[in-house]
Short mmCIF file of C-alpha atoms in Angstrom, two decimals:
data_model
loop_
_atom_site.label_atom_id
_atom_site.label_comp_id
_atom_site.label_asym_id
_atom_site.label_seq_id
_atom_site.Cartn_x
_atom_site.Cartn_y
_atom_site.Cartn_z
CA MET A 1 -31.61 19.21 -67.03
CA LEU A 2 -33.02 17.72 -63.87
CA THR A 3 -36.64 18.01 -62.80
CA LYS A 4 -37.41 19.19 -59.27
CA GLU A 5 -37.99 15.56 -58.30
CA GLN A 6 -34.57 14.58 -59.68
CA ILE A 7 -32.87 17.39 -57.74
CA ALA A 8 -34.52 16.02 -54.60
CA GLN A 9 -33.48 12.49 -55.56
CA ARG A 10 -29.84 13.55 -56.00
CA ILE A 11 -29.85 15.39 -52.66
CA SER A 12 -31.27 12.31 -50.93
CA LYS A 13 -27.86 10.67 -51.52
CA GLU A 14 -26.35 13.20 -49.09
CA VAL A 15 -28.63 12.01 -46.30
CA LYS A 16 -26.69 9.60 -44.10
CA ASP A 17 -27.74 7.00 -41.57
CA GLY A 18 -28.40 8.54 -38.14
CA TYR A 19 -28.99 12.07 -39.43
CA TYR A 20 -31.54 14.51 -38.02
CA VAL A 21 -32.60 16.56 -41.03
CA ASN A 22 -34.51 19.81 -41.45
CA LEU A 23 -36.22 20.18 -44.82
CA GLY A 24 -37.30 23.56 -46.14
CA ILE A 25 -40.42 24.23 -48.18
CA GLY A 26 -40.50 23.37 -51.91
CA ILE A 27 -37.95 21.02 -53.51
CA PRO A 28 -36.38 20.12 -50.11
CA THR A 29 -39.70 18.67 -48.89
CA LEU A 30 -39.52 16.15 -51.76
CA VAL A 31 -36.19 14.75 -50.49
CA ALA A 32 -38.07 12.69 -47.88
CA ASN A 33 -39.60 10.64 -50.71
CA TYR A 34 -36.22 9.37 -51.90
CA VAL A 35 -34.36 8.40 -48.73
CA PRO A 36 -33.29 4.80 -49.37
CA GLU A 37 -34.54 1.85 -47.32
CA GLY A 38 -32.25 0.87 -44.48
CA ILE A 39 -31.16 4.40 -43.67
CA ASP A 40 -32.54 5.67 -40.38
CA VAL A 41 -33.17 9.41 -40.38
CA GLU A 42 -35.53 11.67 -38.49
CA PHE A 43 -37.05 14.73 -40.10
CA GLN A 44 -37.41 17.83 -37.99
CA SER A 45 -39.97 20.49 -38.75
CA GLU A 46 -39.25 23.77 -36.99
CA ASN A 47 -42.85 24.32 -35.90
CA GLY A 48 -42.20 21.62 -33.31
CA VAL A 49 -41.95 18.00 -34.42
CA LEU A 50 -39.15 15.49 -34.77
CA GLY A 51 -39.89 12.18 -36.46
CA MET A 52 -42.20 13.49 -39.15
CA GLY A 53 -43.92 10.85 -41.28
CA PRO A 54 -45.82 10.90 -44.58
CA PHE A 55 -49.08 12.73 -45.28
CA PRO A 56 -52.09 11.17 -43.53
CA PHE A 57 -54.63 9.00 -45.32
CA GLU A 58 -57.73 10.86 -46.46
CA GLY A 59 -60.05 11.37 -43.52
CA GLU A 60 -57.24 11.08 -40.96
CA GLU A 61 -55.96 14.66 -41.18
CA ASP A 62 -55.38 16.26 -37.77
CA PRO A 63 -55.33 20.09 -37.63
CA ASP A 64 -53.06 19.80 -34.56
CA ILE A 65 -50.36 17.91 -36.51
CA ILE A 66 -48.81 19.95 -39.31
CA ASN A 67 -45.36 20.72 -40.73
CA ALA A 68 -43.71 24.12 -41.21
CA GLY A 69 -45.41 24.40 -44.60
CA LYS A 70 -48.73 24.13 -42.70
CA GLN A 71 -49.44 20.81 -44.41
CA THR A 72 -51.16 18.00 -42.52
CA ILE A 73 -48.66 15.25 -41.68
CA THR A 74 -48.28 12.13 -39.55
CA THR A 75 -45.62 11.09 -37.08
CA LEU A 76 -43.50 7.92 -36.96
CA PRO A 77 -42.66 5.75 -33.94
CA GLY A 78 -40.14 7.65 -31.80
CA ALA A 79 -41.53 11.06 -32.76
CA SER A 80 -41.76 13.97 -30.34
CA PHE A 81 -43.45 17.36 -30.15
CA PHE A 82 -41.95 20.47 -28.56
CA ASP A 83 -42.32 24.24 -28.39
CA SER A 84 -40.75 26.73 -30.81
CA ALA A 85 -37.93 27.80 -28.48
CA THR A 86 -36.88 24.17 -27.99
CA SER A 87 -37.13 23.61 -31.73
CA PHE A 88 -34.74 26.45 -32.47
CA GLY A 89 -32.55 25.28 -29.62
CA MET A 90 -32.06 22.10 -31.67
CA ILE A 91 -31.20 24.20 -34.70
CA ARG A 92 -29.06 26.90 -33.05
CA GLY A 93 -27.40 24.32 -30.83
CA GLN A 94 -26.29 22.39 -33.93
CA HIS A 95 -28.09 19.20 -32.99
CA VAL A 96 -29.61 19.00 -36.47
CA ASP A 97 -27.11 17.29 -38.80
CA LEU A 98 -28.31 18.48 -42.18
CA THR A 99 -30.36 21.42 -43.43
CA ILE A 100 -31.77 21.46 -46.95
CA LEU A 101 -33.37 24.65 -48.19
CA GLY A 102 -34.27 26.59 -51.30
CA ALA A 103 -32.75 29.87 -52.50
CA MET A 104 -33.37 32.72 -54.89
CA GLU A 105 -29.64 33.52 -55.11
CA VAL A 106 -26.40 32.03 -53.83
CA ALA A 107 -23.01 33.77 -53.99
CA GLU A 108 -19.56 32.24 -54.47
CA ASN A 109 -18.61 33.14 -50.88
CA GLY A 110 -21.54 31.14 -49.48
CA ASP A 111 -24.00 34.01 -48.98
CA ILE A 112 -27.65 33.16 -49.57
CA ALA A 113 -30.77 35.23 -50.33
CA ASN A 114 -34.19 33.62 -50.15
CA TRP A 115 -36.67 35.72 -48.21
CA LYS A 116 -37.44 39.02 -49.87
CA ILE A 117 -37.67 40.76 -53.23
CA PRO A 118 -37.90 44.47 -52.34
CA GLY A 119 -41.12 46.04 -53.58
CA LYS A 120 -42.45 42.73 -54.91
CA MET A 121 -42.48 39.87 -52.49
CA VAL A 122 -42.19 40.13 -48.74
CA LYS A 123 -43.31 36.96 -47.06
CA GLY A 124 -40.66 36.81 -44.38
CA MET A 125 -37.70 34.64 -43.49
CA GLY A 126 -39.51 32.16 -41.27
CA GLY A 127 -36.81 29.97 -39.75
CA ALA A 128 -34.34 30.34 -42.63
CA MET A 129 -32.07 32.91 -40.95
CA ASP A 130 -31.75 30.79 -37.81
CA LEU A 131 -31.07 27.68 -39.88
CA VAL A 132 -28.37 29.14 -42.13
CA ALA A 133 -26.64 30.99 -39.30
CA SER A 134 -26.20 27.88 -37.20
CA ALA A 135 -26.19 24.74 -39.34
CA GLU A 136 -22.78 23.30 -40.22
CA ASN A 137 -24.04 21.26 -43.13
CA ILE A 138 -26.37 23.12 -45.49
CA ILE A 139 -27.40 22.03 -48.97
CA VAL A 140 -29.24 24.43 -51.21
CA ALA A 141 -31.74 23.03 -53.71
CA MET A 142 -32.44 25.47 -56.54
CA MET A 143 -32.76 26.12 -60.24
CA HIS A 144 -29.47 27.21 -61.81
CA THR A 145 -31.07 30.16 -63.64
CA ASN A 146 -34.24 32.20 -63.37
CA ARG A 147 -37.07 32.10 -65.90
CA ALA A 148 -35.35 34.74 -68.02
CA GLY A 149 -32.22 32.57 -68.13
CA ALA A 150 -30.11 34.72 -65.81
CA SER A 151 -27.76 32.95 -63.40
CA LYS A 152 -28.76 32.53 -59.75
CA LEU A 153 -25.22 31.47 -58.80
CA LEU A 154 -23.54 34.83 -58.48
CA LYS A 155 -20.33 36.61 -57.51
CA GLN A 156 -22.42 38.58 -55.04
CA CYS A 157 -26.10 38.37 -54.09
CA THR A 158 -28.27 41.26 -55.28
CA LEU A 159 -31.28 40.53 -53.04
CA PRO A 160 -31.43 41.10 -49.25
CA LEU A 161 -29.37 38.40 -47.57
CA THR A 162 -30.63 35.56 -45.42
CA GLY A 163 -27.16 34.64 -44.19
CA VAL A 164 -23.47 35.21 -44.91
CA ASN A 165 -20.70 32.70 -45.70
CA CYS A 166 -22.89 29.78 -44.72
CA ILE A 167 -23.69 27.58 -47.71
CA THR A 168 -21.46 24.58 -48.41
CA LYS A 169 -23.18 22.75 -51.23
CA VAL A 170 -25.58 23.58 -54.03
CA VAL A 171 -27.59 21.11 -56.12
CA THR A 172 -29.27 22.63 -59.15
CA ASN A 173 -31.06 21.30 -62.21
CA MET A 174 -27.66 21.44 -63.99
CA ALA A 175 -24.98 20.55 -61.46
CA VAL A 176 -23.70 19.67 -58.01
CA LEU A 177 -21.30 22.32 -56.70
CA GLU A 178 -19.29 22.80 -53.56
CA ILE A 179 -18.62 26.30 -52.27
CA THR A 180 -14.90 26.74 -51.58
CA ASP A 181 -12.67 29.70 -50.72
CA ARG A 182 -12.08 30.13 -54.44
CA GLY A 183 -15.69 29.95 -55.60
CA PHE A 184 -18.14 27.32 -56.93
CA LYS A 185 -16.30 24.05 -57.45
CA LEU A 186 -18.06 21.87 -60.00
CA LEU A 187 -18.44 18.31 -58.71
CA GLU A 188 -21.01 16.70 -60.99
CA ARG A 189 -23.11 17.63 -64.00
CA ALA A 190 -26.67 16.61 -64.83
CA PRO A 191 -27.04 13.98 -67.57
CA GLY A 192 -26.75 15.62 -70.98
CA VAL A 193 -25.46 18.93 -69.58
CA SER A 194 -21.92 19.93 -70.59
CA VAL A 195 -19.31 21.80 -68.56
CA GLU A 196 -19.66 24.60 -71.13
CA ASP A 197 -23.41 24.82 -70.46
CA ILE A 198 -22.75 25.13 -66.74
CA LYS A 199 -20.04 27.76 -67.27
CA ALA A 200 -22.44 29.81 -69.38
CA ALA A 201 -25.15 29.58 -66.69
CA THR A 202 -22.90 30.47 -63.75
CA GLU A 203 -22.10 34.14 -63.12
CA GLY A 204 -19.92 33.44 -60.09
CA THR A 205 -16.42 31.99 -60.30
CA LEU A 206 -16.65 28.37 -61.49
CA ILE A 207 -13.77 26.03 -60.71
CA VAL A 208 -13.46 23.07 -63.04
CA GLU A 209 -10.74 20.56 -62.20
CA GLY A 210 -10.24 17.39 -64.25
CA GLU A 211 -13.06 15.32 -65.67
CA ILE A 212 -16.48 16.21 -64.26
CA PRO A 213 -18.61 13.08 -63.95
CA GLU A 214 -22.30 12.84 -64.71
CA MET A 215 -24.56 12.41 -61.69
CA ASN A 216 -25.94 9.01 -61.04
CA PHE A 217 -29.07 8.36 -59.11
CA MET B 1 -54.56 25.81 -4.96
CA ILE B 2 -54.70 29.26 -6.48
CA ASN B 3 -57.66 29.39 -8.78
CA ARG B 4 -56.88 31.02 -12.13
CA THR B 5 -60.23 30.49 -13.81
CA VAL B 6 -62.36 33.25 -15.21
CA LYS B 7 -65.93 32.60 -16.28
CA ASP B 8 -65.73 33.44 -19.95
CA VAL B 9 -63.79 35.12 -22.74
CA ALA B 10 -65.24 38.54 -21.86
CA GLN B 11 -63.76 38.37 -18.38
CA ALA B 12 -60.54 36.91 -19.77
CA THR B 13 -59.97 39.89 -22.05
CA GLU B 14 -60.85 42.54 -19.47
CA GLY B 15 -58.31 45.36 -19.52
CA VAL B 16 -57.31 45.11 -23.18
CA GLN B 17 -57.06 48.64 -24.51
CA ASP B 18 -56.25 50.51 -27.69
CA GLY B 19 -52.54 50.74 -28.40
CA MET B 20 -51.53 47.68 -26.41
CA THR B 21 -48.95 45.07 -27.42
CA LEU B 22 -50.34 41.54 -27.58
CA MET B 23 -48.63 38.19 -28.01
CA VAL B 24 -50.76 35.69 -29.87
CA GLY B 25 -49.84 31.99 -29.99
CA GLY B 26 -50.12 29.63 -32.94
CA PHE B 27 -48.26 28.54 -36.06
CA GLY B 28 -50.27 29.24 -39.17
CA LEU B 29 -53.80 28.45 -38.01
CA SER B 30 -52.68 25.63 -35.73
CA GLY B 31 -53.01 26.29 -32.01
CA ILE B 32 -54.38 29.83 -32.33
CA PRO B 33 -56.54 31.26 -29.50
CA GLU B 34 -59.73 31.36 -31.60
CA ASN B 35 -62.04 32.55 -28.81
CA SER B 36 -59.79 35.38 -27.67
CA ILE B 37 -59.25 36.61 -31.22
CA ALA B 38 -63.01 36.64 -31.84
CA GLN B 39 -63.49 38.63 -28.62
CA LEU B 40 -60.82 41.18 -29.62
CA VAL B 41 -62.71 41.70 -32.88
CA LYS B 42 -65.92 42.18 -30.90
CA LEU B 43 -64.27 44.64 -28.48
CA GLY B 44 -63.08 46.72 -31.41
CA VAL B 45 -59.77 47.66 -29.78
CA THR B 46 -57.44 49.36 -32.25
CA ASP B 47 -53.81 50.42 -32.78
CA LEU B 48 -52.67 47.03 -31.57
CA THR B 49 -49.15 45.72 -31.93
CA CYS B 50 -49.33 41.95 -32.38
CA ILE B 51 -46.42 39.59 -31.83
CA SER B 52 -47.30 36.37 -33.60
CA ASN B 53 -45.35 34.05 -35.90
CA ASN B 54 -47.90 34.50 -38.69
CA ALA B 55 -50.77 36.84 -39.47
CA GLY B 56 -53.54 34.34 -40.15
CA VAL B 57 -55.36 34.10 -43.46
CA ASP B 58 -57.79 36.63 -44.94
CA ASP B 59 -60.84 35.41 -43.05
CA PHE B 60 -59.43 33.57 -40.03
CA GLY B 61 -56.98 33.98 -37.19
CA LEU B 62 -55.34 37.41 -36.95
CA GLY B 63 -56.67 38.06 -40.46
CA LEU B 64 -59.97 38.88 -38.72
CA LEU B 65 -58.32 41.74 -36.80
CA LEU B 66 -56.53 42.91 -39.95
CA GLN B 67 -59.81 43.05 -41.86
CA LYS B 68 -61.16 45.46 -39.24
CA LYS B 69 -57.90 47.46 -39.32
CA GLN B 70 -57.39 46.93 -35.60
CA ILE B 71 -53.70 46.12 -35.97
CA LYS B 72 -51.16 48.95 -36.30
CA LYS B 73 -48.05 46.80 -36.30
CA MET B 74 -47.25 43.11 -36.78
CA ILE B 75 -44.09 41.44 -35.50
CA SER B 76 -43.83 38.08 -37.27
CA SER B 77 -41.44 35.73 -39.06
CA TYR B 78 -43.62 34.74 -42.00
CA VAL B 79 -46.68 36.45 -43.41
CA GLY B 80 -47.51 34.75 -46.71
CA GLU B 81 -51.00 33.44 -47.37
CA ASN B 82 -52.78 36.68 -46.58
CA ASP B 83 -53.79 39.09 -49.37
CA GLU B 84 -55.31 41.73 -47.08
CA PHE B 85 -52.11 41.75 -45.05
CA GLU B 86 -50.00 42.26 -48.17
CA ARG B 87 -52.28 45.06 -49.37
CA GLN B 88 -52.11 46.93 -46.04
CA MET B 89 -48.35 46.45 -45.83
CA LEU B 90 -47.59 47.65 -49.36
CA SER B 91 -49.91 50.66 -48.95
CA GLY B 92 -48.19 51.59 -45.70
CA GLU B 93 -51.33 51.22 -43.54
CA LEU B 94 -49.72 48.43 -41.58
CA GLU B 95 -46.27 48.50 -40.04
CA VAL B 96 -44.46 45.16 -40.26
CA GLU B 97 -41.34 43.95 -38.51
CA LEU B 98 -40.10 40.64 -39.83
CA ILE B 99 -37.72 38.74 -37.58
CA PRO B 100 -36.18 35.25 -37.65
CA GLN B 101 -38.49 32.59 -36.24
CA GLY B 102 -36.00 31.30 -33.67
CA THR B 103 -35.32 34.85 -32.53
CA LEU B 104 -39.06 35.44 -32.19
CA ALA B 105 -39.41 32.34 -30.02
CA GLU B 106 -36.38 33.20 -27.90
CA ARG B 107 -37.46 36.82 -27.38
CA CYS B 108 -40.70 35.41 -25.93
CA ARG B 109 -38.86 32.85 -23.82
CA ALA B 110 -36.44 35.53 -22.57
CA ALA B 111 -39.40 37.69 -21.48
CA GLN B 112 -40.91 34.68 -19.72
CA ALA B 113 -37.64 33.86 -17.96
CA GLY B 114 -36.58 37.38 -16.99
CA ILE B 115 -33.61 37.54 -19.33
CA PRO B 116 -33.34 41.06 -20.78
CA ALA B 117 -31.41 40.16 -23.93
CA PHE B 118 -29.37 37.42 -25.59
CA TYR B 119 -26.92 36.92 -28.44
CA THR B 120 -27.82 34.89 -31.50
CA PRO B 121 -26.05 34.31 -34.82
CA ALA B 122 -29.38 34.47 -36.70
CA GLY B 123 -29.58 37.51 -38.92
CA TYR B 124 -25.93 38.53 -38.66
CA GLY B 125 -24.85 40.33 -41.84
CA THR B 126 -28.48 40.90 -42.92
CA GLU B 127 -31.07 43.69 -42.61
CA VAL B 128 -32.11 42.15 -39.30
CA ALA B 129 -28.77 43.12 -37.74
CA GLU B 130 -29.07 46.82 -38.61
CA GLY B 131 -28.65 49.00 -35.53
CA LYS B 132 -28.00 46.05 -33.23
CA GLU B 133 -24.95 45.41 -31.09
CA GLU B 134 -22.62 42.78 -32.54
CA ARG B 135 -20.21 40.57 -30.70
CA SER B 136 -18.14 37.52 -31.56
CA PHE B 137 -17.93 34.41 -29.40
CA ASP B 138 -15.29 31.82 -30.30
CA GLY B 139 -14.79 33.66 -33.57
CA LYS B 140 -18.46 33.49 -34.58
CA PRO B 141 -20.38 36.77 -34.96
CA HIS B 142 -23.66 37.26 -33.09
CA ILE B 143 -26.20 40.04 -32.66
CA LEU B 144 -27.90 41.19 -29.47
CA GLU B 145 -31.66 40.66 -29.37
CA LYS B 146 -33.91 41.92 -26.60
CA ALA B 147 -36.76 40.25 -24.73
CA PHE B 148 -40.21 41.34 -25.81
CA LYS B 149 -42.39 43.52 -23.62
CA ALA B 150 -46.10 42.87 -24.00
CA ASP B 151 -49.30 43.73 -22.15
CA PHE B 152 -51.22 40.54 -22.88
CA ALA B 153 -50.33 37.07 -24.14
CA PHE B 154 -53.19 35.04 -25.63
CA VAL B 155 -52.46 31.34 -25.86
CA LYS B 156 -54.36 28.16 -26.62
CA ALA B 157 -53.81 24.78 -24.98
CA TRP B 158 -55.46 21.39 -25.28
CA LYS B 159 -56.21 20.78 -21.61
CA GLY B 160 -55.90 22.93 -18.55
CA ASP B 161 -56.96 22.90 -14.93
CA GLU B 162 -58.30 25.47 -12.50
CA ALA B 163 -54.78 26.19 -11.27
CA GLY B 164 -53.81 27.32 -14.77
CA ASN B 165 -51.63 24.30 -15.58
CA LEU B 166 -51.52 23.57 -19.30
CA ILE B 167 -51.02 20.61 -21.61
CA PHE B 168 -50.64 21.13 -25.34
CA LYS B 169 -51.32 18.75 -28.21
CA GLY B 170 -49.19 17.98 -31.27
CA THR B 171 -47.72 20.88 -33.20
CA ALA B 172 -50.49 23.12 -31.86
CA ARG B 173 -47.98 23.65 -29.04
CA ASN B 174 -45.56 25.83 -31.09
CA PHE B 175 -45.25 29.39 -29.66
CA ASN B 176 -47.96 28.97 -27.02
CA PRO B 177 -45.77 27.72 -24.14
CA VAL B 178 -43.05 30.34 -24.66
CA MET B 179 -45.59 33.17 -24.58
CA CYS B 180 -46.97 32.07 -21.20
CA GLY B 181 -45.77 34.50 -18.56
CA ALA B 182 -44.01 36.59 -21.21
CA ALA B 183 -46.57 39.42 -20.94
CA THR B 184 -48.07 41.32 -18.01
CA ILE B 185 -51.24 39.22 -18.24
CA THR B 186 -51.35 35.76 -19.82
CA VAL B 187 -54.74 34.46 -20.92
CA ALA B 188 -55.02 30.76 -21.74
CA GLU B 189 -58.01 29.25 -23.48
CA VAL B 190 -58.32 25.48 -23.44
CA GLU B 191 -60.42 22.86 -25.17
CA GLU B 192 -61.03 21.11 -21.89
CA LEU B 193 -60.90 22.73 -18.46
CA VAL B 194 -60.76 20.26 -15.55
CA PRO B 195 -60.73 20.60 -11.74
CA ALA B 196 -57.33 20.85 -10.04
CA GLY B 197 -55.93 17.41 -9.33
CA GLU B 198 -57.20 15.77 -12.49
CA LEU B 199 -54.09 16.40 -14.55
CA ASP B 200 -50.99 14.36 -13.75
CA PRO B 201 -48.36 16.85 -12.45
CA ASN B 202 -45.73 14.87 -14.37
CA GLN B 203 -47.42 15.68 -17.66
CA ILE B 204 -47.86 19.45 -17.25
CA HIS B 205 -46.13 21.44 -20.02
CA ILE B 206 -46.67 24.89 -18.48
CA PRO B 207 -47.19 25.41 -14.73
CA GLY B 208 -50.07 27.66 -13.74
CA ILE B 209 -47.75 30.30 -12.28
CA PHE B 210 -47.18 31.49 -15.87
CA VAL B 211 -50.93 31.79 -16.54
CA LYS B 212 -53.03 34.60 -15.06
CA ARG B 213 -56.46 33.73 -16.47
CA ILE B 214 -57.80 30.47 -17.86
CA PHE B 215 -61.13 29.63 -19.46
CA GLN B 216 -62.72 26.92 -21.52
CA GLY B 217 -63.07 27.92 -25.14
CA GLU B 218 -66.04 27.09 -27.33
CA ARG B 219 -66.73 25.92 -30.87
CA TYR B 220 -63.16 25.37 -32.04
CA GLU B 221 -63.04 25.44 -35.80
CA LYS B 222 -59.36 24.35 -36.08
CA ARG B 223 -59.15 25.22 -39.73
CA ILE B 224 -56.57 23.37 -41.85
CA GLU B 225 -54.47 25.59 -44.12
CA GLN B 226 -52.95 22.94 -46.38
CA ARG B 227 -54.88 19.69 -46.41
CA THR B 228 -52.38 17.15 -47.72
CA THR B 229 -53.17 13.43 -47.84
CA ARG B 230 -52.01 10.23 -49.47
CA LYS B 231 -54.13 7.56 -51.12
CA ARG B 232 -54.69 4.27 -49.40
CA ALA B 233 -52.74 1.50 -51.09
#
């Protein structure tokens, strides 16, 4: 099984030269740490910055420069700041090439739920609904099962939806999967994880065609 | 030059009454109108509806108004990080409408620009779409969202001049520019208020026509919510 860092590391391979990328909170944020040298990307944070850099050195934190997770950040040469309407113009207008976000549940038709557990947790959707409704290229970073061992890759989401028919790829601690018209198509498995293990942990339709290679990093 | 300055926060908040709808700028605690919020607490106005991306933390930002139970309803996109908020929401004391962040921004911008409503794909097929008109464009489903109507907008900028022109800094810009002129009365507080003519007209983010009252704020705390750093090599 992959650690959260390894999930981020595997997703970083999907980041291509020249991409503008929006990273969600949690595992997606870690993806920035693994983008290989020689690939030029710019990270967008929906609170109004493009060209986000690493965390500042101690003592150089600026309360006026934060990311969408409200963390202090820095900017890189070429960065820009803008208002929230412009920021979501970039997102809704499909100028952002890749969106990486977390999920509580994903369904085999590409539905996603990640903002509310009725009666328990209501923090809000933030920018997630805008992102999933508009982005062409969305990768979900998530654990394959919940703490009780139940699958989070389902036939149908049980939690309130964030978006419908929008997810194209899922990277979990067990596998890389593509969402097709027929369900979750298994592309790669984590080192040491068998196809049988993945089948057992996937409630939604799992399509296995030919030999499934192990991921490499 | 039309002078938009008022002498202090008391004059800037004149006319705020119980039951009003207020827009409040900021993202998390970044770029929030600290002086205006403090004054609203002091005035003790209640039954407020607040349109703001977040609801502050327990003891800062809009959390201060929540503590005093001055807010009846919050319209936000994300409200984590606030225990008092969660308590009031779960007990039913506080009404909460959660909406997508881009929709929140655009509903402000639409109000600013005199556009009554717009279509967006955000929220289609979710709870957010319930009761809203749906329409497809080029085969893609959208929902109709309406411009906000608000009595006051409270925003914070970095620099401003007597004419009400504003310049923002960093990500403290966020929702502040789109709330300017989106309410009946827009109140801008700035860290530095300068005479007209001192700001380069090429560098103005928001022209003074969108700002009704401007004043220089005091004692900005600018609290950091998540202080993240890296070690020097």
